CSV table of C-alpha atoms and ligand atoms in Angstrom, one decimal:
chain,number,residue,atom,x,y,z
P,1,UNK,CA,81.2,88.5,88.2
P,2,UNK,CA,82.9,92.1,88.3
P,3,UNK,CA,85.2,92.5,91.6
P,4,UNK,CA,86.2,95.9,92.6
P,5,UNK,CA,89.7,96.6,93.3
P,6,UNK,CA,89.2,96.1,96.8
P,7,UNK,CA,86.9,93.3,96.4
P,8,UNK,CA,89.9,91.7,94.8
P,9,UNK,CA,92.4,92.3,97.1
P,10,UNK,CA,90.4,91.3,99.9
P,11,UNK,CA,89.8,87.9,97.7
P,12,UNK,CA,94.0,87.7,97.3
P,13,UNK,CA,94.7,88.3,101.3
P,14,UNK,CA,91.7,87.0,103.1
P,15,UNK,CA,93.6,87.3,106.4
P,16,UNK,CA,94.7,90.7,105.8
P,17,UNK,CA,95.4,91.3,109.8
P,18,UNK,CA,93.8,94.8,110.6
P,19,UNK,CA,93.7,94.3,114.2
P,20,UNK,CA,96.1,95.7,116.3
P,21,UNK,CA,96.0,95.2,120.3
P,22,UNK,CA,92.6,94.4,119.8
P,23,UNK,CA,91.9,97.8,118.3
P,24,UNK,CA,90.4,97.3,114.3
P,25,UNK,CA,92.4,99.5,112.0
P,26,UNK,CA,90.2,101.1,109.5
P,27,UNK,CA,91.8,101.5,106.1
P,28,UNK,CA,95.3,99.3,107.4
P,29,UNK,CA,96.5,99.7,103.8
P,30,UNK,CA,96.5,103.4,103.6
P,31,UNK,CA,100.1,105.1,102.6
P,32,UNK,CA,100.8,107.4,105.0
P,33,UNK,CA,104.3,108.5,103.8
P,34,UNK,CA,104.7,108.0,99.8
P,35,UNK,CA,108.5,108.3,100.6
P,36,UNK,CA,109.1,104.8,102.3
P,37,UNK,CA,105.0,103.6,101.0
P,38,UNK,CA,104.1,102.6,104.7
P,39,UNK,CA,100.6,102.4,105.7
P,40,UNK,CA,98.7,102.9,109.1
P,41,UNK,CA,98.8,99.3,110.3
P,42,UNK,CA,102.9,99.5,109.7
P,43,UNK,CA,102.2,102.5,112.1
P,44,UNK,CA,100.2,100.6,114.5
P,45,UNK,CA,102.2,97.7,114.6
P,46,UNK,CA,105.1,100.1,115.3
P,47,UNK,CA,103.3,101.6,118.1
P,48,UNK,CA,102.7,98.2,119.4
P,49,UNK,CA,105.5,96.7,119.4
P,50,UNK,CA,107.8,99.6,121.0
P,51,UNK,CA,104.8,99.8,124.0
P,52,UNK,CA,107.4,98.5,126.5
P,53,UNK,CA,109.8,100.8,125.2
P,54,UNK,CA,107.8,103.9,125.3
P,55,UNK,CA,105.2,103.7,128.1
P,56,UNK,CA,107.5,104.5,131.1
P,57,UNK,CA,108.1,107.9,129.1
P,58,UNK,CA,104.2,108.4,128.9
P,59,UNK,CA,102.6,107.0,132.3
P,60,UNK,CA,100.8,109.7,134.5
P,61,UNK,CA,101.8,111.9,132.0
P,62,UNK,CA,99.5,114.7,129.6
P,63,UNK,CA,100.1,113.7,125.9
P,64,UNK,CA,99.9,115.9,123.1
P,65,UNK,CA,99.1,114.2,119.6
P,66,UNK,CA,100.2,115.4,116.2
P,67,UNK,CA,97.3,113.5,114.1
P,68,UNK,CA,97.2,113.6,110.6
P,69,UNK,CA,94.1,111.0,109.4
P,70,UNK,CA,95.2,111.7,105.8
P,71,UNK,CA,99.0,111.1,106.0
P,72,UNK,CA,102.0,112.9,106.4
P,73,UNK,CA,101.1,115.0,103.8
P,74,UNK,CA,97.5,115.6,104.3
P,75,UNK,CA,95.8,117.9,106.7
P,76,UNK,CA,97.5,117.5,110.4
P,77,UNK,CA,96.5,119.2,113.5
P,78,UNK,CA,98.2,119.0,117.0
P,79,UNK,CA,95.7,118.0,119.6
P,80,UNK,CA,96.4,119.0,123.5
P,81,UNK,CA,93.2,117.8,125.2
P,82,UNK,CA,90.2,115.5,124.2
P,83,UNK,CA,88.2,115.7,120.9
P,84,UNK,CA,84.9,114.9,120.0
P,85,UNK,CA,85.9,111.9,119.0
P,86,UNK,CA,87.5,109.3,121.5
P,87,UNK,CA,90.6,107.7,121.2
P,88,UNK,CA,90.1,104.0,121.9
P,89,UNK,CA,91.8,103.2,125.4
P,90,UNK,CA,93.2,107.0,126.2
P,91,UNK,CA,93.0,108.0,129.7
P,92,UNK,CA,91.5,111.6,130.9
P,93,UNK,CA,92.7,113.4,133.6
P,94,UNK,CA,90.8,114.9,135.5
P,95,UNK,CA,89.3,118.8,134.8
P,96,UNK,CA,91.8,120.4,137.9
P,97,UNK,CA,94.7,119.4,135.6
P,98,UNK,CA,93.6,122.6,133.0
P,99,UNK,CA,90.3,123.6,134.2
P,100,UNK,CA,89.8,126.0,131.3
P,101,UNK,CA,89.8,123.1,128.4
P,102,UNK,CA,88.5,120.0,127.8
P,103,UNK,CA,90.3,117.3,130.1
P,104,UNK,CA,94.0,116.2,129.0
P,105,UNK,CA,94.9,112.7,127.9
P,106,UNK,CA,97.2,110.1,128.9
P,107,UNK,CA,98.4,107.2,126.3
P,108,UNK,CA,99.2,104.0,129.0
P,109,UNK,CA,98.4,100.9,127.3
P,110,UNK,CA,99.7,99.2,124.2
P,111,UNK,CA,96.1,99.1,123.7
P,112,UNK,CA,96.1,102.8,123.9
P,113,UNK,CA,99.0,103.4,121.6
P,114,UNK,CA,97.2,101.2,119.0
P,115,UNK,CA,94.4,103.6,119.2
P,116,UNK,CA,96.3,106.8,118.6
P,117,UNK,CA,97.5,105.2,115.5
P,118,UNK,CA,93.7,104.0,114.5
P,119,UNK,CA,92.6,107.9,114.7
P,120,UNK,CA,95.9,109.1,112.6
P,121,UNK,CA,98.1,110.4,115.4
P,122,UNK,CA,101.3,110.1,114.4
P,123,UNK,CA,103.2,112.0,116.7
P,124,UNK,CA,103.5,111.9,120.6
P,125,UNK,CA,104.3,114.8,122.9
P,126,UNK,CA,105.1,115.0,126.5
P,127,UNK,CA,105.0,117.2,129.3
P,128,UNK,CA,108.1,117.3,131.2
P,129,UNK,CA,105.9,116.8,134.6
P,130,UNK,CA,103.5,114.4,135.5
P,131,UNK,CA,100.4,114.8,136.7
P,132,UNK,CA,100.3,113.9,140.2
P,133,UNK,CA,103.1,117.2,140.4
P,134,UNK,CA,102.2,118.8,137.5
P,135,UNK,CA,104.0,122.6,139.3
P,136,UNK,CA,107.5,120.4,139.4
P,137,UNK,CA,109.0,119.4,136.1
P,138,UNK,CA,111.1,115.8,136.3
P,139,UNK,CA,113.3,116.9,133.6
P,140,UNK,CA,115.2,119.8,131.8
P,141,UNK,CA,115.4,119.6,127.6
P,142,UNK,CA,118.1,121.4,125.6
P,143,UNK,CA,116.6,121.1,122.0
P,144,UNK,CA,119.5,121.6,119.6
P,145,UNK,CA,117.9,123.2,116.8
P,146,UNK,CA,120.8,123.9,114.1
P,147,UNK,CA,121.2,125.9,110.9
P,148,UNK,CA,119.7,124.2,108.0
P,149,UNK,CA,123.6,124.5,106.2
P,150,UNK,CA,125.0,123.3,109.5
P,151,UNK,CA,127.0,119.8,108.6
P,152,UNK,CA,126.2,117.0,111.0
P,153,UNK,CA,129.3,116.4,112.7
P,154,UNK,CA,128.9,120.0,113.9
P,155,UNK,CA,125.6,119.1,115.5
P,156,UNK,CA,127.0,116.1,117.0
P,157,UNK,CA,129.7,118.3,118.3
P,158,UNK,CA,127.7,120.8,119.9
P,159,UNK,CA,125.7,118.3,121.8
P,160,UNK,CA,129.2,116.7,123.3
P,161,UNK,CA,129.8,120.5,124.3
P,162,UNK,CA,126.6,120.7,125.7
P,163,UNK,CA,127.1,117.3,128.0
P,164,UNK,CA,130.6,118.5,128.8
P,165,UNK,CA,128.9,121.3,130.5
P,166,UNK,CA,126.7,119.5,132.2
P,167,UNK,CA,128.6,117.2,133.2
P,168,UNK,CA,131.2,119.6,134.9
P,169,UNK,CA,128.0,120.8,136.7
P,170,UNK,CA,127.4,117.6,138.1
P,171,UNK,CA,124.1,117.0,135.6
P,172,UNK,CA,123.6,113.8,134.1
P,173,UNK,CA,122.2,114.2,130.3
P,174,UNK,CA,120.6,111.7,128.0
P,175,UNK,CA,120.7,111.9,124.4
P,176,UNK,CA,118.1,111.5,121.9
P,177,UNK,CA,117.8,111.7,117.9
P,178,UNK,CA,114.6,114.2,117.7
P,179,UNK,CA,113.7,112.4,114.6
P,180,UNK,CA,113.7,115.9,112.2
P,181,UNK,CA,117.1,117.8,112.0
P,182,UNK,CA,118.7,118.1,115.5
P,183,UNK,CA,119.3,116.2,118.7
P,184,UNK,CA,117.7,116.6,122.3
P,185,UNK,CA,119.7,116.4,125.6
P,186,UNK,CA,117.1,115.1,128.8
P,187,UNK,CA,118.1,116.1,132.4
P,188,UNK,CA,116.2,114.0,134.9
P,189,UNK,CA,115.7,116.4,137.8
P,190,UNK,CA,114.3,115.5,141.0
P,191,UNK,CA,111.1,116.9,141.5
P,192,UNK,CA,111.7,120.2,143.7
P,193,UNK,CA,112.2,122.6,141.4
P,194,UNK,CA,109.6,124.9,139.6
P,195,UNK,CA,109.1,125.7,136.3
P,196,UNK,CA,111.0,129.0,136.7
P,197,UNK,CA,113.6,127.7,138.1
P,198,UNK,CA,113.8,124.9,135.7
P,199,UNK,CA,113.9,127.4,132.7
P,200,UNK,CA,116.0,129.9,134.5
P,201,UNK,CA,118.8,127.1,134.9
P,202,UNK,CA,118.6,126.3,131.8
P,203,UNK,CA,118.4,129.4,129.9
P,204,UNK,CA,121.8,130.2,131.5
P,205,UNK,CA,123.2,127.1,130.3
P,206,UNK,CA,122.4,127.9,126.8
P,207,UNK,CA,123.4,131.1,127.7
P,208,UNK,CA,126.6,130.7,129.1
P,209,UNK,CA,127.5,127.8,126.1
P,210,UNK,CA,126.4,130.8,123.2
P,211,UNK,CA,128.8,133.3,125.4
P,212,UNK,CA,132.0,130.6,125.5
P,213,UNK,CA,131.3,129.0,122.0
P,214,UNK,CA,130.1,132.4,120.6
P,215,UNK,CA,130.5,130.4,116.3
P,216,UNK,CA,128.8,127.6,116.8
P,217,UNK,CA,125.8,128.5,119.8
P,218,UNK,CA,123.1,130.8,120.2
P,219,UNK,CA,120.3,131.4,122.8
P,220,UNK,CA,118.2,133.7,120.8
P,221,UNK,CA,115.3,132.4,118.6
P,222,UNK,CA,114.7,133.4,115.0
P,223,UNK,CA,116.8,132.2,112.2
P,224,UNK,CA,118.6,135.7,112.1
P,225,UNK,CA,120.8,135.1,115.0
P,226,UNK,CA,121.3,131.4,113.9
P,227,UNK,CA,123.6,131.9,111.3
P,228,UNK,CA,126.2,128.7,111.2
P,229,UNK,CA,125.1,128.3,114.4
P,230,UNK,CA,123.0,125.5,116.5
P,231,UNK,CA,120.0,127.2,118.6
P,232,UNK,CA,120.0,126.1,122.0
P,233,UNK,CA,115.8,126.1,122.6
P,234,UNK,CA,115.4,125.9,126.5
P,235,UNK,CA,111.6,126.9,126.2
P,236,UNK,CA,110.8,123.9,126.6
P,237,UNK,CA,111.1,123.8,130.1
P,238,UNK,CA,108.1,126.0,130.4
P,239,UNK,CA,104.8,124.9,132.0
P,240,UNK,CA,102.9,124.3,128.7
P,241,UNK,CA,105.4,123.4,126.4
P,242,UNK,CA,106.4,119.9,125.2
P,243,UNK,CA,108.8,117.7,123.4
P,244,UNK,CA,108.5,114.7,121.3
P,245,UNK,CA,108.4,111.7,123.4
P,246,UNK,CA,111.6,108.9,122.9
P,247,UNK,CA,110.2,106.4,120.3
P,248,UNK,CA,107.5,109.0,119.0
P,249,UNK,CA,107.6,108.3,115.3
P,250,UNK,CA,107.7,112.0,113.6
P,251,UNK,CA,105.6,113.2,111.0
P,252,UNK,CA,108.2,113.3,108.1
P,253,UNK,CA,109.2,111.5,105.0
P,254,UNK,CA,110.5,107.8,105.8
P,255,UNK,CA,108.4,108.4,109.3
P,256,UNK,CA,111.9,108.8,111.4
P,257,UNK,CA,111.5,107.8,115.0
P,258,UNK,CA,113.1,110.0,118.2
P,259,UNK,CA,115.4,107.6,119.1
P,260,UNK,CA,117.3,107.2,122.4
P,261,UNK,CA,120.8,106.8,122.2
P,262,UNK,CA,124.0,105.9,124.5
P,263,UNK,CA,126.5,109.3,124.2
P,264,UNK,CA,129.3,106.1,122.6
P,265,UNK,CA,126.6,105.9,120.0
P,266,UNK,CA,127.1,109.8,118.7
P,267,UNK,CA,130.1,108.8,116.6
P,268,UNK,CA,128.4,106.8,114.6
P,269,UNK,CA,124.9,108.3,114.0
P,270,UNK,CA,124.6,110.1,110.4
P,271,UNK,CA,121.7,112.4,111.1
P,272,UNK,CA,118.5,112.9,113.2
P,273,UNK,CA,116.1,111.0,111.3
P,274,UNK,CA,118.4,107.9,111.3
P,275,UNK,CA,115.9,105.4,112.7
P,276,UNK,CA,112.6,105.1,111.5
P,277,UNK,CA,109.6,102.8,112.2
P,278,UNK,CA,111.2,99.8,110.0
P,279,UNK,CA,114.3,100.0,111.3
P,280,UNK,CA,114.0,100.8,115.2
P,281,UNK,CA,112.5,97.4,115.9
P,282,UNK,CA,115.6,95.7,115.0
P,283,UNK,CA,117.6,98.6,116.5
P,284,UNK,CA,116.2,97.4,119.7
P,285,UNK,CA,116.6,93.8,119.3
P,286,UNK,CA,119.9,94.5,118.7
P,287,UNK,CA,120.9,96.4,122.0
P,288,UNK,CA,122.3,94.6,124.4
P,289,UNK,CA,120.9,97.0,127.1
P,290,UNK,CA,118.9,99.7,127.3
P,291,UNK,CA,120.9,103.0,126.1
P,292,UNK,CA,118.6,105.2,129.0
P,293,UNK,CA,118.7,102.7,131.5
P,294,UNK,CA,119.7,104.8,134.0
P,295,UNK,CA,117.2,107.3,133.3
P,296,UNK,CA,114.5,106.9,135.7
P,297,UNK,CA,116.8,106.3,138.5
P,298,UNK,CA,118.1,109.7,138.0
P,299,UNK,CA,116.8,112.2,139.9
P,300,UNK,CA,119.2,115.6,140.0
P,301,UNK,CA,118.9,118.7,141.9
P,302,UNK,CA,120.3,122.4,141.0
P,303,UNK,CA,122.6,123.8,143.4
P,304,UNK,CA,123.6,126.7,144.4
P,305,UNK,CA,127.8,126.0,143.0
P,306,UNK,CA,125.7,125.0,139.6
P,307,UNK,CA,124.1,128.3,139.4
P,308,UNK,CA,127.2,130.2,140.3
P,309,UNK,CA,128.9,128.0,137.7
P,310,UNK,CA,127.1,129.3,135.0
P,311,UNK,CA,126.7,132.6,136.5
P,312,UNK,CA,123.4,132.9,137.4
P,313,UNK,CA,122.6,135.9,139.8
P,314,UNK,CA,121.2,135.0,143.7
P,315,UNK,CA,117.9,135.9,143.9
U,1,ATP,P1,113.8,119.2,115.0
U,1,ATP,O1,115.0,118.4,115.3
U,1,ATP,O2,113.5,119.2,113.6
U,1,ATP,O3,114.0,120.6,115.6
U,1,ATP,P2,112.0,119.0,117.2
U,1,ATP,O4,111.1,117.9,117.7
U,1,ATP,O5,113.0,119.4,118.1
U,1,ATP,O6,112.6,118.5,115.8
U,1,ATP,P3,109.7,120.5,116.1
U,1,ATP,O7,109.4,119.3,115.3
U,1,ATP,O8,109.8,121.8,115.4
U,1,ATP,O9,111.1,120.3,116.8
U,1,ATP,O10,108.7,120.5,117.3
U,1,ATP,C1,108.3,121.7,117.8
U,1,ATP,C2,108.0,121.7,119.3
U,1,ATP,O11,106.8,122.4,119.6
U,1,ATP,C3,107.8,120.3,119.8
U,1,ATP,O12,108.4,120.2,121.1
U,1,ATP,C4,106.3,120.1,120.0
U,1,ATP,O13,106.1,119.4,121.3
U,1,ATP,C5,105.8,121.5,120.0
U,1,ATP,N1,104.7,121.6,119.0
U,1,ATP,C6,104.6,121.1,117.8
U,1,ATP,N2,103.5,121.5,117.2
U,1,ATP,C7,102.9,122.3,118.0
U,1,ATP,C8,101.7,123.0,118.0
U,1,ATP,N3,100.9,123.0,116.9
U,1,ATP,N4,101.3,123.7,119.0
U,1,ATP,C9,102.1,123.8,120.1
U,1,ATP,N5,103.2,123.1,120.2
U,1,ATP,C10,103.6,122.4,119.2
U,2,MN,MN1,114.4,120.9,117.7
């Protein structure tokens, strides 16, 4: 009897386990990154396991996918709203939410996870609102976006100059690994400000860092002005922008993971993609608490001494 390849492999692992939260995994043995050789189900079961880990960051909230059905290397798209084809156990909001497109989508199950990683989506964006108050953002992000020849420690540096700022405004920051090149700081705001005010406030932090540490920050885009320097991107504390989500894994060789991380753990962090979906299970079961524990408690306002702080004009 002739066996195909897959014939035989399905004779030599019988069991092979394709379901995942009770979603099936169509091709579970598909590469998805020829760098490391890991396959959809290893992204499944990554999705699965972090769902405690990740779901607080995603509850009530729209969700942006970066699907790519092929692999990291294959065709990708980034999807803001629902498709033509559904995404087993992904919530809709309702039309109100963006009445000009199809509805948005919420990922709130491990179930759900599961399912983005069934139809290829890979990546996992947020909003920085939720939807029950989608006008007031809950957080602030300063994206760190360096020069390619920039080494790491100067990264790492110009995210503790970052905090220090914030800090001395009275602003709590938590830091995450974005999982590419640079490093994200997350201010949890209490939600009362606007999306103006929100990207006012912090276009004149990035501002007023790039005018006190004119070598090493800038607050204009485009690679021009970026020279040795680290971009401070505060557009993303605009109404329809978004940023990776903590524990997204990221669409790159070795499939790094946005990883949360206590400021004592900057010392010792390498570079941005330094977890990925092999290694942050065990970086978790390692942790002896939470490194953003705090973070939902947190709930910061922007004062009027802030703004004066970082000379921003009264309206
Ligand atoms: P790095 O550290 O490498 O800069 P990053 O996550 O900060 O990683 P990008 O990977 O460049 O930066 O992400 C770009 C941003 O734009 C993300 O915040 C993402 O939410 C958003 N984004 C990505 N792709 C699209 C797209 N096709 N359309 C709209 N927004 C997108
Ligand atoms: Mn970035």
């Amino acid at each position: 009897m002739h066996l195909s390849m897959q014939q035989k492999k399905a004779v030599r692992t019988p069991l092979l386990h394709n379901r995942v939260e009770a979603v099936t995994i169509t091709h579970p043995e598909r590469v998805i990154d020829a760098a490391s050789g890991l396959t959809k189900l290893d992204l499944a079961q990554y999705y699965a396991s972090v769902a405690p880990h990740i779901l607080p960051f995603l509850r009530n909230r729209p969700v942006y996918l970066l699907r790519a059905p092929e692999g990291i290397d294959g065709e990708r798209f980034f999807q803001k709203h629902r498709g033509r084809m559904s995404i087993p156990g992904i919530r809709v909001f309702d039309r109100s939410l963006d009445p000009e497109h199809a509805p948005l989508m919420a990922v709130e199950s491990a179930h759900a996870l599961a399912g983005v990683a069934q139809m290829g989506g890979i990546e996992l964006h947020v909003c920085s609102a939720t939807a029950d108050r989608i006008d007031r953002p809950d957080c602030m992000v300063f994206d760190l976006d360096p020069d390619a020849d920039l080494p790491w420690s100067a990264i790492a540096e110009g995210a503790r100059h970052t905090r220090a700022l914030l800090d001395e405004l009275g602003l709590r920051s938590f830091l995450k690994t974005s999982g590419g090149k640079g490093l994200h700081l997350v201010v949890p705001l209490a939600r009362r400000h606007d999306w103006d005010a929100a990207t006012d406030f912090s276009r004149a932090v990035a501002q007023h860092l790039a005018s006190t540490l004119p070598d090493r920050f800038t607050a204009t885009m485009g690679n021009d002005n970026r020279d040795g320097k680290i971009y401070i991107d505060y557009l993303r504390n605009q109404r329809h922008a978004s940023t990776v989500a903590p524990y997204s894994v990221r669409a790159r060789p070795g499939l790094p993971v946005a990883t949360p991380l206590a400021w004592e753990e900057l010392d010792k962090v390498r570079n941005a993609s330094m977890w990925n979906i092999s290694t942050l299970p065990d970086r978790l079961a390692g942790l002896t608490h939470d490194p953003w524990e705090d973070y939902f408690s947190t709930r910061q306002q922007l004062t009027a001494s802030m703004k004066k702080k970082i000379g921003m004009k009264k309206k």
